[in-house]
Amino acid sequence: MKAVQFGEHGDRDVIEYGEFPDPDPAADEVLVDVKAGALNHLDVWTRKGLPGVDLEMPHIPGSDAAGVVEAVGEDVTRFEPGDRVTVTAGVSCGECEFCRDGDPTLCYRFNILGEHQRGVHAETAAVPEENLVPVPEGVDWEVAGSASLVFGTAWRMLHTRADVEAGEKVLVLGASGGVGHAAVQIAAHAGCEVFATASSEEKLRYAEACGADHVIDYEANDFADEVAEITGRRGVDVVVDHVGKETYPDSLKSLARGGRVVTCGATTGPNPGAGLDRIFWNQLSVIGSTMATPGEVDDVLELVWDGTFEPRIREVLPMSEAARAHELLEDRQGFGKVVVKPDSEF
């Protein structure tokens, strides 16, 4: 088969699209004929190299993909050849106290397809049965292959971790990205008043189309000051912040008393000042969130399949142009998801 791959960490020039040994599915795995898959920022970080993550090289990236079941292992019971499926990327042990208690995202051995082990941006992929979700007929492959990670992540952040309620004010930072544009839609669907930041007029208009009530150009204005002005200096109840060090101080500043900031990442750095004075005085909560449970993924994907939520696709490229796909993410070009398809499907 052909696969996106890199044999060493580095810049975009390490990415290749070429021959790779066909996967040999284990007893509990499903062989998927991949039709489309989306990139996430973790693909960029994995390519560059993550501290403490020692990958088997060459590495196939990709945490999102959808396609048709080609074959199943002898222990697989949920799928059969011909089924339409999409990948959910979180892998857990199934045995530790957290897995047994129903939250595999807290698993001691939790890892992510495409980040900690070989991913799914290839013509075919062997995927554990537990990491697949059925896709209804009529759902486009580009949609099916780009929704799971970002919508699952945003759903858990807002509903499970931040426990948003209708009428609350929610600020979503980086609304043009995958998690950001999903969070805008989910917060709006929950009945919240949604504030969104982006870096251009075009991206701000897209954020409004996703459901944002107020949009802020963070390159032209200080978003914390804008939030204060719009809310009469009250602030918002929840901030969705996956940016990290660069935005964290203003995220705390944007919160109303008793508010909470929920984070799933730190693109600009993991170690900002703690802001403990503001946290204890205003009784704020800082909440971490990682990926989503299978049940959370099922819940949010049902709303993708029926059209309530829509992954916005900024560009669809052949896998042989994976380096260009990385460039779109790194340079923050466009709004929404970047999708790649095997050249044979393009």
JSON list of C-alpha atoms in Angstrom, two decimals, residues 25-142:
[
{"chain": "A", "resi": 25, "resn": "PRO", "atom": "CA", "xyz": [-4.80, -7.00, 11.32]},
{"chain": "A", "resi": 26, "resn": "ALA", "atom": "CA", "xyz": [-4.77, -8.74, 14.70]},
{"chain": "A", "resi": 27, "resn": "ALA", "atom": "CA", "xyz": [-7.69, -10.81, 15.97]},
{"chain": "A", "resi": 28, "resn": "ASP", "atom": "CA", "xyz": [-9.41, -7.75, 17.46]},
{"chain": "A", "resi": 29, "resn": "GLU", "atom": "CA", "xyz": [-8.64, -5.41, 14.55]},
{"chain": "A", "resi": 30, "resn": "VAL", "atom": "CA", "xyz": [-10.50, -4.30, 11.43]},
{"chain": "A", "resi": 31, "resn": "LEU", "atom": "CA", "xyz": [-8.83, -3.62, 8.10]},
{"chain": "A", "resi": 32, "resn": "VAL", "atom": "CA", "xyz": [-10.19, -0.36, 6.70]},
{"chain": "A", "resi": 33, "resn": "ASP", "atom": "CA", "xyz": [-10.01, 0.80, 3.09]},
{"chain": "A", "resi": 34, "resn": "VAL", "atom": "CA", "xyz": [-9.41, 4.48, 3.83]},
{"chain": "A", "resi": 35, "resn": "LYS", "atom": "CA", "xyz": [-11.41, 7.00, 1.79]},
{"chain": "A", "resi": 36, "resn": "ALA", "atom": "CA", "xyz": [-10.52, 10.27, 3.58]},
{"chain": "A", "resi": 37, "resn": "GLY", "atom": "CA", "xyz": [-8.91, 11.57, 6.73]},
{"chain": "A", "resi": 38, "resn": "ALA", "atom": "CA", "xyz": [-8.32, 14.94, 8.34]},
{"chain": "A", "resi": 39, "resn": "LEU", "atom": "CA", "xyz": [-5.22, 16.47, 9.84]},
{"chain": "A", "resi": 40, "resn": "ASN", "atom": "CA", "xyz": [-5.00, 17.84, 13.36]},
{"chain": "A", "resi": 41, "resn": "HIS", "atom": "CA", "xyz": [-2.32, 20.00, 14.95]},
{"chain": "A", "resi": 42, "resn": "LEU", "atom": "CA", "xyz": [-1.02, 16.95, 16.77]},
{"chain": "A", "resi": 43, "resn": "ASP", "atom": "CA", "xyz": [0.14, 15.70, 13.35]},
{"chain": "A", "resi": 44, "resn": "VAL", "atom": "CA", "xyz": [2.43, 18.73, 13.15]},
{"chain": "A", "resi": 45, "resn": "TRP", "atom": "CA", "xyz": [3.72, 18.24, 16.69]},
{"chain": "A", "resi": 46, "resn": "THR", "atom": "CA", "xyz": [4.30, 14.54, 16.12]},
{"chain": "A", "resi": 47, "resn": "ARG", "atom": "CA", "xyz": [6.25, 15.27, 12.95]},
{"chain": "A", "resi": 48, "resn": "LYS", "atom": "CA", "xyz": [8.43, 17.78, 14.78]},
{"chain": "A", "resi": 49, "resn": "GLY", "atom": "CA", "xyz": [8.93, 15.42, 17.75]},
{"chain": "A", "resi": 50, "resn": "LEU", "atom": "CA", "xyz": [7.32, 15.37, 21.18]},
{"chain": "A", "resi": 51, "resn": "PRO", "atom": "CA", "xyz": [9.35, 15.07, 24.41]},
{"chain": "A", "resi": 52, "resn": "GLY", "atom": "CA", "xyz": [9.05, 11.59, 25.86]},
{"chain": "A", "resi": 53, "resn": "VAL", "atom": "CA", "xyz": [7.38, 10.09, 22.76]},
{"chain": "A", "resi": 54, "resn": "ASP", "atom": "CA", "xyz": [9.71, 7.58, 21.10]},
{"chain": "A", "resi": 55, "resn": "LEU", "atom": "CA", "xyz": [8.11, 6.52, 17.82]},
{"chain": "A", "resi": 56, "resn": "GLU", "atom": "CA", "xyz": [8.75, 3.44, 15.72]},
{"chain": "A", "resi": 57, "resn": "MET", "atom": "CA", "xyz": [10.12, 4.75, 12.44]},
{"chain": "A", "resi": 58, "resn": "PRO", "atom": "CA", "xyz": [9.02, 5.18, 9.78]},
{"chain": "A", "resi": 59, "resn": "HIS", "atom": "CA", "xyz": [5.90, 6.64, 11.34]},
{"chain": "A", "resi": 60, "resn": "ILE", "atom": "CA", "xyz": [2.49, 6.95, 9.68]},
{"chain": "A", "resi": 61, "resn": "PRO", "atom": "CA", "xyz": [0.66, 10.00, 11.05]},
{"chain": "A", "resi": 62, "resn": "GLY", "atom": "CA", "xyz": [-3.08, 10.61, 11.13]},
{"chain": "A", "resi": 63, "resn": "SER", "atom": "CA", "xyz": [-5.67, 10.28, 13.89]},
{"chain": "A", "resi": 64, "resn": "ASP", "atom": "CA", "xyz": [-8.78, 10.86, 11.77]},
{"chain": "A", "resi": 65, "resn": "ALA", "atom": "CA", "xyz": [-9.94, 8.69, 8.88]},
{"chain": "A", "resi": 66, "resn": "ALA", "atom": "CA", "xyz": [-13.04, 7.04, 7.49]},
{"chain": "A", "resi": 67, "resn": "GLY", "atom": "CA", "xyz": [-13.58, 4.27, 4.99]},
{"chain": "A", "resi": 68, "resn": "VAL", "atom": "CA", "xyz": [-15.01, 0.85, 4.23]},
{"chain": "A", "resi": 69, "resn": "VAL", "atom": "CA", "xyz": [-14.31, -2.34, 6.17]},
{"chain": "A", "resi": 70, "resn": "GLU", "atom": "CA", "xyz": [-12.22, -4.65, 3.98]},
{"chain": "A", "resi": 71, "resn": "ALA", "atom": "CA", "xyz": [-11.67, -7.53, 6.42]},
{"chain": "A", "resi": 72, "resn": "VAL", "atom": "CA", "xyz": [-12.08, -8.31, 10.12]},
{"chain": "A", "resi": 73, "resn": "GLY", "atom": "CA", "xyz": [-10.07, -10.25, 12.68]},
{"chain": "A", "resi": 74, "resn": "GLU", "atom": "CA", "xyz": [-11.46, -13.47, 14.11]},
{"chain": "A", "resi": 75, "resn": "ASP", "atom": "CA", "xyz": [-12.54, -11.85, 17.40]},
{"chain": "A", "resi": 76, "resn": "VAL", "atom": "CA", "xyz": [-14.35, -8.88, 15.82]},
{"chain": "A", "resi": 77, "resn": "THR", "atom": "CA", "xyz": [-18.12, -8.93, 16.36]},
{"chain": "A", "resi": 78, "resn": "ARG", "atom": "CA", "xyz": [-19.36, -5.39, 15.63]},
{"chain": "A", "resi": 79, "resn": "PHE", "atom": "CA", "xyz": [-18.31, -5.03, 12.00]},
{"chain": "A", "resi": 80, "resn": "GLU", "atom": "CA", "xyz": [-18.20, -6.98, 8.76]},
{"chain": "A", "resi": 81, "resn": "PRO", "atom": "CA", "xyz": [-16.79, -6.32, 5.29]},
{"chain": "A", "resi": 82, "resn": "GLY", "atom": "CA", "xyz": [-18.60, -3.53, 3.48]},
{"chain": "A", "resi": 83, "resn": "ASP", "atom": "CA", "xyz": [-19.48, -1.52, 6.60]},
{"chain": "A", "resi": 84, "resn": "ARG", "atom": "CA", "xyz": [-18.82, 2.23, 6.57]},
{"chain": "A", "resi": 85, "resn": "VAL", "atom": "CA", "xyz": [-16.75, 3.34, 9.57]},
{"chain": "A", "resi": 86, "resn": "THR", "atom": "CA", "xyz": [-14.83, 6.24, 11.04]},
{"chain": "A", "resi": 87, "resn": "VAL", "atom": "CA", "xyz": [-11.88, 6.17, 13.44]},
{"chain": "A", "resi": 88, "resn": "THR", "atom": "CA", "xyz": [-11.89, 7.42, 17.02]},
{"chain": "A", "resi": 89, "resn": "ALA", "atom": "CA", "xyz": [-8.27, 7.82, 18.02]},
{"chain": "A", "resi": 90, "resn": "GLY", "atom": "CA", "xyz": [-8.04, 7.29, 21.78]},
{"chain": "A", "resi": 91, "resn": "VAL", "atom": "CA", "xyz": [-6.56, 3.94, 22.84]},
{"chain": "A", "resi": 92, "resn": "SER", "atom": "CA", "xyz": [-6.79, 2.65, 26.41]},
{"chain": "A", "resi": 93, "resn": "CYS", "atom": "CA", "xyz": [-5.91, -0.54, 28.26]},
{"chain": "A", "resi": 94, "resn": "GLY", "atom": "CA", "xyz": [-9.46, -1.47, 29.29]},
{"chain": "A", "resi": 95, "resn": "GLU", "atom": "CA", "xyz": [-8.22, -2.86, 32.61]},
{"chain": "A", "resi": 96, "resn": "CYS", "atom": "CA", "xyz": [-7.05, -0.05, 34.90]},
{"chain": "A", "resi": 97, "resn": "GLU", "atom": "CA", "xyz": [-9.25, 1.58, 37.54]},
{"chain": "A", "resi": 98, "resn": "PHE", "atom": "CA", "xyz": [-10.21, 4.45, 35.25]},
{"chain": "A", "resi": 99, "resn": "CYS", "atom": "CA", "xyz": [-11.12, 2.22, 32.30]},
{"chain": "A", "resi": 100, "resn": "ARG", "atom": "CA", "xyz": [-13.17, -0.01, 34.60]},
{"chain": "A", "resi": 101, "resn": "ASP", "atom": "CA", "xyz": [-14.87, 3.08, 35.99]},
{"chain": "A", "resi": 102, "resn": "GLY", "atom": "CA", "xyz": [-15.96, 4.16, 32.50]},
{"chain": "A", "resi": 103, "resn": "ASP", "atom": "CA", "xyz": [-13.49, 6.92, 31.66]},
{"chain": "A", "resi": 104, "resn": "PRO", "atom": "CA", "xyz": [-10.73, 5.54, 29.42]},
{"chain": "A", "resi": 105, "resn": "THR", "atom": "CA", "xyz": [-9.39, 9.07, 28.75]},
{"chain": "A", "resi": 106, "resn": "LEU", "atom": "CA", "xyz": [-7.84, 8.85, 32.24]},
{"chain": "A", "resi": 107, "resn": "CYS", "atom": "CA", "xyz": [-6.22, 5.48, 31.52]},
{"chain": "A", "resi": 108, "resn": "TYR", "atom": "CA", "xyz": [-2.65, 5.14, 32.78]},
{"chain": "A", "resi": 109, "resn": "ARG", "atom": "CA", "xyz": [-1.64, 3.87, 29.33]},
{"chain": "A", "resi": 110, "resn": "PHE", "atom": "CA", "xyz": [-3.88, 6.16, 27.26]},
{"chain": "A", "resi": 111, "resn": "ASN", "atom": "CA", "xyz": [-2.44, 6.98, 23.86]},
{"chain": "A", "resi": 112, "resn": "ILE", "atom": "CA", "xyz": [-3.56, 8.33, 20.50]},
{"chain": "A", "resi": 113, "resn": "LEU", "atom": "CA", "xyz": [-3.48, 6.72, 17.08]},
{"chain": "A", "resi": 114, "resn": "GLY", "atom": "CA", "xyz": [-1.15, 8.73, 14.87]},
{"chain": "A", "resi": 115, "resn": "GLU", "atom": "CA", "xyz": [0.60, 10.38, 17.80]},
{"chain": "A", "resi": 116, "resn": "HIS", "atom": "CA", "xyz": [1.94, 7.61, 20.03]},
{"chain": "A", "resi": 117, "resn": "GLN", "atom": "CA", "xyz": [1.53, 4.76, 17.56]},
{"chain": "A", "resi": 118, "resn": "ARG", "atom": "CA", "xyz": [1.19, 4.48, 13.80]},
{"chain": "A", "resi": 119, "resn": "GLY", "atom": "CA", "xyz": [-1.81, 6.28, 12.42]},
{"chain": "A", "resi": 120, "resn": "VAL", "atom": "CA", "xyz": [-4.31, 5.99, 9.61]},
{"chain": "A", "resi": 121, "resn": "HIS", "atom": "CA", "xyz": [-3.25, 8.28, 6.75]},
{"chain": "A", "resi": 122, "resn": "ALA", "atom": "CA", "xyz": [-2.68, 5.45, 4.33]},
{"chain": "A", "resi": 123, "resn": "GLU", "atom": "CA", "xyz": [-4.57, 3.51, 1.68]},
{"chain": "A", "resi": 124, "resn": "THR", "atom": "CA", "xyz": [-5.47, 0.88, 4.29]},
{"chain": "A", "resi": 125, "resn": "ALA", "atom": "CA", "xyz": [-5.24, 0.79, 8.09]},
{"chain": "A", "resi": 126, "resn": "ALA", "atom": "CA", "xyz": [-5.63, -1.91, 10.72]},
{"chain": "A", "resi": 127, "resn": "VAL", "atom": "CA", "xyz": [-7.65, -0.39, 13.56]},
{"chain": "A", "resi": 128, "resn": "PRO", "atom": "CA", "xyz": [-8.86, -1.95, 16.84]},
{"chain": "A", "resi": 129, "resn": "GLU", "atom": "CA", "xyz": [-12.57, -2.73, 16.73]},
{"chain": "A", "resi": 130, "resn": "GLU", "atom": "CA", "xyz": [-13.13, -0.48, 19.76]},
{"chain": "A", "resi": 131, "resn": "ASN", "atom": "CA", "xyz": [-11.74, 2.47, 17.80]},
{"chain": "A", "resi": 132, "resn": "LEU", "atom": "CA", "xyz": [-14.35, 2.42, 15.08]},
{"chain": "A", "resi": 133, "resn": "VAL", "atom": "CA", "xyz": [-17.79, 4.03, 14.85]},
{"chain": "A", "resi": 134, "resn": "PRO", "atom": "CA", "xyz": [-20.40, 3.19, 12.17]},
{"chain": "A", "resi": 135, "resn": "VAL", "atom": "CA", "xyz": [-21.04, 5.85, 9.52]},
{"chain": "A", "resi": 136, "resn": "PRO", "atom": "CA", "xyz": [-24.54, 6.05, 8.01]},
{"chain": "A", "resi": 137, "resn": "GLU", "atom": "CA", "xyz": [-25.12, 5.93, 4.28]},
{"chain": "A", "resi": 138, "resn": "GLY", "atom": "CA", "xyz": [-25.26, 9.38, 2.75]},
{"chain": "A", "resi": 139, "resn": "VAL", "atom": "CA", "xyz": [-22.58, 10.96, 4.95]},
{"chain": "A", "resi": 140, "resn": "ASP", "atom": "CA", "xyz": [-19.74, 12.28, 2.78]},
{"chain": "A", "resi": 141, "resn": "TRP", "atom": "CA", "xyz": [-16.34, 10.71, 3.37]},
{"chain": "A", "resi": 142, "resn": "GLU", "atom": "CA", "xyz": [-14.77, 14.15, 3.91]}
]
